[in-house]
CSV table of C-alpha atoms in Angstrom, one decimal:
chain,number,residue,atom,x,y,z
A,1,MET,CA,4.7,2.4,-30.7
A,2,GLU,CA,2.3,2.0,-27.6
A,3,PRO,CA,3.9,0.8,-24.4
A,4,GLN,CA,3.1,-2.2,-23.2
A,5,PRO,CA,0.5,-2.3,-20.4
A,6,THR,CA,3.2,-3.8,-17.8
A,7,ALA,CA,5.4,-0.6,-18.7
A,8,ALA,CA,2.9,1.5,-18.2
A,9,HIS,CA,2.0,0.5,-14.8
A,10,ALA,CA,5.4,0.7,-13.8
A,11,ILE,CA,5.9,4.1,-14.9
A,12,GLU,CA,2.3,5.5,-13.3
A,13,THR,CA,3.6,3.9,-10.0
A,14,VAL,CA,6.8,5.6,-10.1
A,15,PHE,CA,4.9,9.0,-11.2
A,16,ARG,CA,2.5,8.2,-8.0
A,17,LEU,CA,5.4,8.1,-5.7
A,18,GLU,CA,7.5,11.2,-7.0
A,19,SER,CA,4.7,13.3,-7.9
A,20,PRO,CA,4.3,15.5,-4.8
A,21,ARG,CA,7.8,16.4,-4.9
A,22,VAL,CA,7.4,17.2,-8.8
A,23,VAL,CA,4.5,19.3,-8.4
A,24,ALA,CA,5.9,21.0,-5.2
A,25,GLY,CA,9.3,21.9,-7.2
A,26,VAL,CA,7.2,23.5,-10.3
A,27,ALA,CA,4.8,25.0,-7.7
A,28,ARG,CA,8.3,27.3,-6.6
A,29,ILE,CA,8.3,28.4,-10.4
A,30,VAL,CA,5.2,28.8,-11.8
A,31,ARG,CA,3.3,29.8,-8.6
A,32,ASP,CA,0.0,28.1,-9.0
A,33,VAL,CA,-0.5,24.6,-8.0
A,34,GLY,CA,-3.1,23.9,-10.7
A,35,ILE,CA,-1.0,24.8,-13.6
A,36,ALA,CA,2.1,23.0,-11.6
A,37,GLU,CA,-0.2,20.0,-11.6
A,38,GLU,CA,-1.0,20.4,-14.9
A,39,LEU,CA,3.1,20.5,-15.8
A,40,ALA,CA,3.5,17.2,-13.7
A,41,GLN,CA,1.3,15.1,-15.5
A,42,ASP,CA,2.5,16.2,-19.0
A,43,ALA,CA,6.0,15.1,-17.7
A,44,LEU,CA,4.1,11.7,-17.0
A,45,VAL,CA,3.3,11.7,-20.4
A,46,ALA,CA,6.6,12.3,-21.4
A,47,ALA,CA,7.8,9.3,-19.9
A,48,LEU,CA,5.1,7.1,-21.1
A,49,GLU,CA,6.3,7.8,-24.4
A,50,LYS,CA,10.1,8.0,-23.9
A,51,TRP,CA,10.7,5.6,-21.0
A,52,PRO,CA,9.5,2.3,-22.9
A,53,ARG,CA,11.4,3.4,-26.1
A,54,ASP,CA,14.4,4.5,-24.1
A,55,GLY,CA,14.5,2.6,-20.7
A,56,VAL,CA,13.8,3.9,-17.3
A,57,PRO,CA,16.5,6.4,-16.2
A,58,ASP,CA,18.6,5.8,-13.2
A,59,ASN,CA,17.3,8.6,-11.6
A,60,PRO,CA,13.7,8.5,-12.5
A,61,GLY,CA,12.2,11.1,-10.0
A,62,ALA,CA,15.0,13.6,-11.1
A,63,TRP,CA,14.2,12.7,-14.6
A,64,LEU,CA,10.8,14.1,-13.9
A,65,MET,CA,11.4,16.3,-12.0
A,66,ALA,CA,13.5,18.0,-14.7
A,67,THR,CA,11.4,17.5,-17.5
A,68,ALA,CA,8.2,19.5,-15.5
A,69,ARG,CA,10.9,22.2,-14.4
A,70,HIS,CA,12.1,22.7,-17.9
A,71,ARG,CA,8.2,22.9,-19.1
A,72,ALA,CA,7.3,25.5,-16.3
A,73,VAL,CA,10.6,27.7,-17.8
A,74,ASP,CA,8.8,27.5,-21.3
A,75,LEU,CA,5.5,28.4,-19.6
A,76,VAL,CA,7.0,31.4,-17.9
A,77,ARG,CA,9.1,32.6,-20.9
A,78,ARG,CA,5.9,32.1,-23.0
A,79,ARG,CA,3.0,33.8,-21.1
A,80,GLU,CA,2.8,37.6,-20.7
A,81,THR,CA,1.0,37.3,-17.5
A,82,TYR,CA,4.0,35.6,-15.9
A,83,ALA,CA,6.3,38.4,-17.5
A,84,ARG,CA,7.1,39.7,-14.0
A,85,LYS,CA,8.1,36.5,-12.5
A,86,LEU,CA,10.3,35.9,-15.6
A,87,ALA,CA,12.3,39.2,-15.0
A,88,GLU,CA,12.7,38.0,-10.9
A,89,ILE,CA,13.6,34.3,-11.7
A,90,GLY,CA,14.3,33.8,-15.4
A,91,ARG,CA,18.0,34.2,-14.9
A,92,ASP,CA,18.8,32.3,-11.6
A,93,LEU,CA,16.7,29.6,-13.1
A,94,GLU,CA,19.3,29.2,-16.2
A,95,THR,CA,22.0,28.8,-13.2
A,96,THR,CA,20.3,26.4,-11.1
A,97,ALA,CA,21.8,23.3,-10.6
A,98,PRO,CA,19.9,20.3,-11.7
A,99,PHE,CA,17.1,19.2,-9.0
A,100,GLU,CA,18.8,16.5,-6.8
A,101,GLU,CA,17.4,14.3,-3.9
A,102,PRO,CA,18.0,15.1,-0.4
A,103,ALA,CA,21.2,13.6,0.8
A,104,ASP,CA,20.0,13.3,4.1
A,105,PRO,CA,16.8,11.5,4.5
A,106,ASP,CA,15.5,14.2,7.2
A,107,ASP,CA,16.8,17.3,4.9
A,108,ILE,CA,13.5,17.6,3.5
A,109,ASP,CA,13.5,19.6,0.3
A,110,ASP,CA,11.6,23.1,1.7
A,111,ASP,CA,9.2,22.9,-1.4
A,112,LEU,CA,7.3,20.4,-0.2
A,113,LEU,CA,6.8,21.9,3.2
A,114,ARG,CA,5.7,25.5,1.3
A,115,LEU,CA,3.0,23.1,-0.6
A,116,VAL,CA,1.6,22.0,2.8
A,117,PHE,CA,0.9,25.3,4.2
A,118,THR,CA,-0.1,26.8,0.6
A,119,THR,CA,-2.6,23.9,0.4
A,120,CYS,CA,-4.0,24.5,3.8
A,121,HIS,CA,-4.4,28.2,3.4
A,122,PRO,CA,-7.5,29.4,5.7
A,123,VAL,CA,-8.8,31.0,2.4
A,124,LEU,CA,-9.9,27.4,1.8
A,125,SER,CA,-12.7,25.5,3.4
A,126,PRO,CA,-11.5,22.5,5.6
A,127,ASP,CA,-12.7,20.2,3.1
A,128,ALA,CA,-11.1,21.7,0.2
A,129,ARG,CA,-7.9,21.8,1.8
A,130,THR,CA,-7.9,18.2,2.9
A,131,ALA,CA,-8.6,17.0,-0.8
A,132,LEU,CA,-6.3,19.0,-2.5
A,133,THR,CA,-3.7,18.4,-0.3
A,134,LEU,CA,-4.5,14.4,-0.6
A,135,ARG,CA,-4.5,15.1,-4.4
A,136,LEU,CA,-1.5,16.4,-4.7
A,137,LEU,CA,1.0,15.7,-1.7
A,138,GLY,CA,-0.6,12.1,-1.2
A,139,GLY,CA,-0.9,11.4,-4.8
A,140,LEU,CA,-4.2,10.1,-4.5
A,141,THR,CA,-6.7,9.6,-7.2
A,142,THR,CA,-10.3,11.5,-7.2
A,143,ALA,CA,-11.6,8.1,-7.0
A,144,GLU,CA,-9.5,7.1,-3.8
A,145,ILE,CA,-10.0,10.5,-2.1
A,146,ALA,CA,-13.8,9.7,-2.5
A,147,ARG,CA,-14.1,6.5,-0.7
A,148,ALA,CA,-11.5,7.2,2.2
A,149,HIS,CA,-14.0,10.8,3.1
A,150,LEU,CA,-17.2,8.6,2.4
A,151,VAL,CA,-18.6,11.3,-0.1
A,152,PRO,CA,-19.3,11.3,-3.9
A,153,GLU,CA,-16.8,11.0,-6.3
A,154,PRO,CA,-18.1,14.4,-7.8
A,155,THR,CA,-18.1,16.3,-4.7
A,156,ILE,CA,-14.4,15.8,-4.7
A,157,ALA,CA,-13.9,16.9,-7.9
A,158,GLN,CA,-15.6,19.9,-7.4
A,159,ARG,CA,-13.8,20.6,-4.2
A,160,ILE,CA,-10.1,20.3,-5.9
A,161,VAL,CA,-11.3,22.6,-9.0
A,162,ARG,CA,-12.6,25.0,-7.1
A,163,ALA,CA,-9.8,25.2,-4.2
A,164,LYS,CA,-7.0,25.4,-7.1
A,165,ARG,CA,-8.9,28.3,-8.6
A,166,THR,CA,-9.2,30.5,-5.0
A,167,LEU,CA,-5.6,29.8,-4.3
A,168,ALA,CA,-4.9,31.5,-7.7
A,169,THR,CA,-7.3,34.3,-7.9
A,170,LYS,CA,-6.6,35.1,-4.4
A,171,ASN,CA,-2.9,35.1,-5.5
A,172,ILE,CA,-2.1,32.9,-2.4
A,173,ALA,CA,2.0,33.1,-1.9
A,174,PHE,CA,3.8,29.8,-2.2
A,175,GLU,CA,5.4,30.1,1.0
A,176,VAL,CA,5.8,28.7,5.0
A,177,PRO,CA,4.4,31.6,6.7
A,178,TYR,CA,5.4,32.8,9.6
A,179,GLY,CA,4.4,34.3,13.1
A,180,PRO,CA,0.4,34.1,13.9
A,181,ASP,CA,-0.3,33.2,10.2
A,182,ARG,CA,1.7,30.0,10.7
A,183,GLY,CA,0.0,29.1,13.8
A,184,ALA,CA,-3.5,29.8,12.2
A,185,ARG,CA,-3.1,27.1,9.7
A,186,LEU,CA,-1.2,25.0,12.1
A,187,GLY,CA,-4.1,22.5,12.6
A,188,SER,CA,-5.0,22.0,9.1
A,189,VAL,CA,-1.3,21.4,8.3
A,190,LEU,CA,-1.3,18.8,11.3
A,191,ASP,CA,-4.6,16.9,9.8
A,192,VAL,CA,-2.9,16.9,6.3
A,193,ILE,CA,0.5,15.6,7.4
A,194,TYR,CA,-1.5,12.6,9.4
A,195,LEU,CA,-3.9,11.9,6.4
A,196,ILE,CA,-0.9,11.4,4.2
A,197,PHE,CA,0.6,9.1,6.7
A,198,ASN,CA,-2.3,6.8,7.0
A,199,GLU,CA,-2.5,6.8,3.2
A,200,GLY,CA,0.4,5.3,3.4
A,201,TYR,CA,0.2,3.5,6.5
A,202,ALA,CA,-3.4,1.4,5.0
A,203,ALA,CA,-3.4,2.7,1.6
A,204,SER,CA,-7.4,2.9,0.7
A,205,ALA,CA,-6.9,1.7,-2.4
A,206,GLY,CA,-4.7,-0.2,-4.7
A,207,ASP,CA,-2.8,-3.6,-4.7
A,208,ASP,CA,-0.7,-2.8,-1.7
A,209,TRP,CA,-1.2,-2.4,1.8
A,210,LEU,CA,1.5,-0.1,2.8
A,211,ARG,CA,3.0,3.0,0.3
A,212,PRO,CA,6.0,3.6,2.8
A,213,GLY,CA,7.0,6.5,0.6
A,214,LEU,CA,4.0,8.8,1.6
A,215,CYS,CA,4.8,7.5,5.5
A,216,GLU,CA,8.3,8.8,5.1
A,217,ASP,CA,7.5,12.1,3.5
A,218,ALA,CA,4.6,12.5,6.4
A,219,LEU,CA,7.3,11.7,9.0
A,220,ARG,CA,9.7,14.1,7.7
A,221,LEU,CA,7.3,16.9,7.6
A,222,ALA,CA,6.1,16.7,11.2
A,223,ARG,CA,9.9,16.1,12.1
A,224,VAL,CA,10.3,19.9,9.9
A,225,LEU,CA,7.5,21.4,11.6
A,226,SER,CA,8.8,20.1,15.5
A,227,SER,CA,12.0,21.7,14.7
A,228,LEU,CA,10.1,25.1,13.0
A,229,MET,CA,7.9,25.5,15.9
A,230,PRO,CA,9.3,23.9,19.3
A,231,LYS,CA,6.8,25.2,21.7
A,232,GLU,CA,3.6,23.8,20.2
A,233,PRO,CA,2.6,20.5,22.1
A,234,GLU,CA,0.4,18.8,19.0
A,235,VAL,CA,3.3,19.3,16.6
A,236,HIS,CA,5.7,17.1,18.9
A,237,ALA,CA,2.4,15.0,19.5
A,238,LEU,CA,1.7,14.4,15.9
A,239,THR,CA,5.6,13.3,15.5
A,240,SER,CA,5.6,11.1,18.3
A,241,LEU,CA,2.2,9.4,17.0
A,242,LEU,CA,3.9,9.0,13.3
A,243,GLU,CA,7.1,7.6,15.2
A,244,PHE,CA,5.4,5.3,17.0
A,245,GLN,CA,3.0,4.0,13.9
A,246,ALA,CA,6.2,3.7,11.4
A,247,SER,CA,8.1,1.5,14.3
A,248,ARG,CA,5.2,-1.4,13.2
A,249,ALA,CA,5.6,-0.8,9.6
A,250,ALA,CA,8.2,-4.0,8.9
A,251,ALA,CA,5.7,-6.2,10.6
A,252,ARG,CA,2.6,-5.2,9.3
A,253,THR,CA,3.2,-7.3,5.7
A,254,GLY,CA,4.2,-10.9,5.5
A,255,PRO,CA,6.6,-12.4,2.7
A,256,ASP,CA,4.2,-11.9,0.2
A,257,GLY,CA,2.9,-8.4,1.1
A,258,ALA,CA,0.0,-9.8,2.7
A,259,PRO,CA,-1.2,-7.7,5.4
A,260,VAL,CA,-0.4,-8.7,9.2
A,261,LEU,CA,-3.0,-8.1,12.1
A,262,LEU,CA,-2.0,-6.1,14.9
A,263,LYS,CA,-2.3,-9.4,17.6
A,264,ASP,CA,0.0,-11.5,15.2
A,265,GLN,CA,2.8,-9.5,14.5
A,266,ASN,CA,6.2,-10.2,15.2
A,267,ARG,CA,7.3,-7.4,17.7
A,268,ARG,CA,10.7,-8.0,17.5
A,269,ARG,CA,10.6,-6.4,14.1
A,270,TRP,CA,9.4,-3.4,15.5
A,271,ASN,CA,11.7,-0.5,15.3
A,272,ARG,CA,12.9,0.1,18.5
A,273,MET,CA,14.8,3.4,17.4
A,274,LEU,CA,11.7,4.8,16.2
A,275,ILE,CA,10.0,4.0,19.2
A,276,ALA,CA,12.5,5.6,21.3
A,277,ARG,CA,11.8,9.0,19.2
A,278,GLY,CA,8.1,8.7,19.7
A,279,ILE,CA,9.0,8.4,23.8
A,280,ARG,CA,11.2,11.7,23.7
A,281,ALA,CA,8.6,13.5,20.9
A,282,LEU,CA,6.0,12.3,23.3
A,283,GLY,CA,8.1,13.8,26.5
A,284,ARG,CA,8.6,17.6,24.9
A,285,ALA,CA,4.7,17.3,24.0
A,286,ASP,CA,4.5,16.7,27.7
A,287,ALA,CA,7.0,19.4,28.5
A,288,THR,CA,5.5,22.5,26.5
A,289,SER,CA,1.8,21.7,27.0
A,290,THR,CA,0.1,24.3,29.5
A,291,GLY,CA,-3.6,22.7,30.1
A,292,ALA,CA,-5.3,19.4,28.9
A,293,PRO,CA,-4.1,16.9,26.1
A,294,GLY,CA,-4.5,17.5,22.5
A,295,PRO,CA,-5.9,15.0,20.2
A,296,TYR,CA,-2.9,13.9,18.8
A,297,ALA,CA,-1.2,13.7,22.6
A,298,LEU,CA,-3.9,11.3,23.3
A,299,GLN,CA,-3.2,9.1,20.3
A,300,ALA,CA,0.1,9.1,20.8
A,301,ALA,CA,-0.1,7.8,24.5
A,302,ILE,CA,-2.4,5.5,23.1
A,303,ALA,CA,0.5,4.4,20.5
A,304,ALA,CA,2.7,4.4,23.5
A,305,CYS,CA,0.4,1.6,25.4
A,306,HIS,CA,1.1,-0.7,22.2
A,307,ALA,CA,4.9,0.1,21.9
A,308,HIS,CA,6.1,-0.2,25.5
A,309,ALA,CA,3.9,-4.0,25.5
A,310,TYR,CA,6.6,-6.8,23.9
A,311,THR,CA,3.6,-9.2,23.7
A,312,TYR,CA,0.0,-8.5,22.5
A,313,GLU,CA,-1.1,-10.2,25.6
A,314,GLU,CA,0.8,-7.6,27.9
A,315,THR,CA,-1.0,-4.7,26.3
A,316,ASP,CA,-2.4,-2.2,28.8
A,317,TRP,CA,-5.8,-2.2,27.4
A,318,ARG,CA,-7.6,-0.4,30.6
A,319,THR,CA,-5.2,2.5,30.4
A,320,ILE,CA,-6.1,2.2,26.3
A,321,VAL,CA,-10.0,2.6,27.0
A,322,THR,CA,-9.5,5.6,29.6
A,323,LEU,CA,-7.3,7.3,26.8
A,324,TYR,CA,-10.0,6.7,24.0
A,325,GLY,CA,-12.6,8.2,26.4
A,326,LEU,CA,-10.9,11.6,26.9
A,327,LEU,CA,-10.4,11.3,23.0
A,328,ALA,CA,-14.0,10.9,22.2
A,329,ALA,CA,-14.7,13.8,25.4
A,330,ARG,CA,-12.0,16.1,23.1
A,331,SER,CA,-12.7,15.0,19.6
A,332,PRO,CA,-16.0,13.5,19.1
A,333,SER,CA,-15.8,11.0,16.2
A,334,PRO,CA,-17.7,8.0,15.5
A,335,VAL,CA,-14.5,6.5,14.4
A,336,VAL,CA,-12.9,7.3,17.4
A,337,GLU,CA,-16.0,5.4,19.2
A,338,LEU,CA,-15.3,2.6,16.9
A,339,ASN,CA,-12.0,2.4,18.3
A,340,ARG,CA,-12.7,2.6,21.7
A,341,ALA,CA,-15.3,-0.3,21.2
A,342,VAL,CA,-12.3,-2.5,20.2
A,343,ALA,CA,-10.3,-1.4,23.2
A,344,VAL,CA,-13.5,-2.2,25.8
A,345,SER,CA,-13.8,-5.7,23.9
A,346,MET,CA,-10.2,-6.8,25.0
A,347,ALA,CA,-10.5,-5.3,28.4
A,348,ASP,CA,-14.1,-6.3,29.3
A,349,GLY,CA,-14.9,-8.9,26.6
A,350,PRO,CA,-16.3,-9.1,23.3
A,351,ALA,CA,-19.9,-9.1,24.4
A,352,GLU,CA,-19.1,-5.6,25.9
A,353,GLY,CA,-17.5,-4.4,22.7
A,354,LEU,CA,-20.4,-5.6,20.4
A,355,LYS,CA,-22.9,-3.7,22.5
A,356,LEU,CA,-20.6,-0.3,21.5
A,357,VAL,CA,-20.1,-1.4,18.0
A,358,ASP,CA,-24.0,-2.3,17.2
A,359,ALA,CA,-24.9,1.3,18.8
A,360,LEU,CA,-22.7,2.5,16.0
A,361,ALA,CA,-24.4,1.0,13.3
A,362,ALA,CA,-27.2,3.7,12.4
A,363,GLU,CA,-24.0,6.3,12.1
A,364,PRO,CA,-24.3,7.9,8.5
A,365,ALA,CA,-20.2,8.1,8.3
A,366,LEU,CA,-19.9,5.0,9.2
A,367,ARG,CA,-22.4,3.7,6.7
A,368,ASP,CA,-20.2,2.2,3.9
A,369,TYR,CA,-17.0,2.3,6.5
A,370,HIS,CA,-15.6,-1.0,5.8
A,371,LEU,CA,-13.9,-1.6,9.3
A,372,LEU,CA,-17.2,-1.0,11.3
A,373,PRO,CA,-18.2,-4.7,9.5
A,374,SER,CA,-14.7,-5.9,10.0
A,375,VAL,CA,-14.8,-5.4,13.9
A,376,ARG,CA,-18.3,-6.3,14.4
A,377,GLY,CA,-16.8,-9.7,12.4
A,378,ASP,CA,-14.3,-10.2,15.1
A,379,LEU,CA,-16.2,-9.7,17.7
A,380,LEU,CA,-18.7,-12.4,16.4
A,381,ALA,CA,-15.7,-14.9,15.8
A,382,ARG,CA,-14.6,-14.4,19.4
A,383,LEU,CA,-18.3,-15.2,20.6
A,384,GLY,CA,-18.5,-17.9,18.4
A,385,ARG,CA,-21.1,-16.7,16.2
A,386,THR,CA,-19.5,-17.3,13.0
A,387,ALA,CA,-22.4,-17.6,10.7
A,388,GLU,CA,-22.5,-14.2,11.4
A,389,ALA,CA,-19.1,-13.2,11.5
A,390,ARG,CA,-18.7,-14.8,8.0
A,391,GLU,CA,-21.4,-11.9,6.8
A,392,GLU,CA,-19.9,-9.4,8.1
A,393,PHE,CA,-16.2,-10.2,6.9
A,394,VAL,CA,-17.8,-10.4,3.1
A,395,ARG,CA,-19.6,-7.4,3.6
A,396,ALA,CA,-16.5,-5.6,4.7
A,397,ALA,CA,-14.9,-6.8,1.8
A,398,GLY,CA,-16.7,-5.4,-0.7
A,399,GLN,CA,-16.5,-1.8,1.1
A,400,THR,CA,-12.8,-2.0,0.9
A,401,GLY,CA,-11.3,-0.4,-1.9
A,402,ASN,CA,-7.6,-2.3,-1.2
A,403,GLU,CA,-7.1,-5.6,-3.2
A,404,ARG,CA,-4.5,-7.0,0.0
A,405,GLU,CA,-7.6,-5.7,2.8
A,406,ARG,CA,-9.9,-7.6,0.6
A,407,ALA,CA,-8.1,-10.8,0.3
A,408,LEU,CA,-7.7,-11.0,4.1
A,409,LEU,CA,-11.2,-10.2,5.1
A,410,LEU,CA,-12.1,-12.8,2.3
A,411,SER,CA,-9.2,-15.2,4.1
A,412,ARG,CA,-11.3,-14.4,7.9
A,413,ALA,CA,-14.5,-15.2,5.8
A,414,ALA,CA,-13.5,-18.2,4.7
A,415,GLU,CA,-12.2,-19.4,8.1
A,416,CYS,CA,-15.5,-18.5,9.6
A,417,ALA,CA,-17.1,-20.8,7.3
A,418,SER,CA,-15.0,-23.8,8.2
């Protein structure tokens, strides 16, 4: 009997949350991320067949892991190409204890970290590393990754397929490297951890504004890296940035799950423990730095400005404008310039910010970026040009893939119309 759509949707939601750990755990057995993903998908198919009939297990993540792991063991036994690996790990697999969730939220299972470093191997191009990591660890679909990077879906699909093939043919070890090899991959690892966090913090597609599981995984990975690489300032800086961002999570949605803008958030709901952790991590970044601050240190300093302001009106926008200027010089990006324009609008007025936003209108990278018309709509509304603002909010709503964000933008458009 076919499962009901609602049951199938619930199962797919669970799988989306659990798939990174399942893929990582199975990849440790088969040593091939492409095959690991296929086995995880097989476990999903098994869940779609059994759970609607037998009920959802008490620990669905453990069930998916056990199912995928058993299939991996069968595959290792069955294929001659895995004969050597079977000789090395076959007996251990038979006696290994069933998969359990980490007891301590900070005690992240090493398989996730191995998977991050494997998918960020320098044998892959930077674009391929990002796409593959978002697919395997972020749980994003090919279409969602394409939307997030403003490129055609077939391009992303090709990157992912080629990346898996390259890792397999080059026989890349599934491990956390040490020494110079770890440092060589560090930049890519930090970038993809940040991308995973951002996808959880403001989902590019789907029905939910937040995906807390992705934020938690990214933050754990950053914390683990901080302990593994205590002398790397940008590792501490990224950890600081994520601590600050995560501190706002409870205030970013209303009771109905709708997004709440920064200026409207109840800052008493910000997590002061996470803010304190962010301040300490930023201090470690400063203490270990021997030169100009890196991009994550600058972003963490910007986040710290928001964290130190107990009300929106107390925000030190002048300092934020300066920090964005340094960030734009350090890591030029149209998105950074757009954020700087917002800060300028708060420090010097919406007219000054609008000049900077209009100068970005011709940027190819921002052509389908919904936050460009969204920011422009906000600035126009603040200037009293409500008809133009409404058009921009409607345009932004048509460009976002997230249903919650689309509803918010259309609501703002309606406010301008009234």
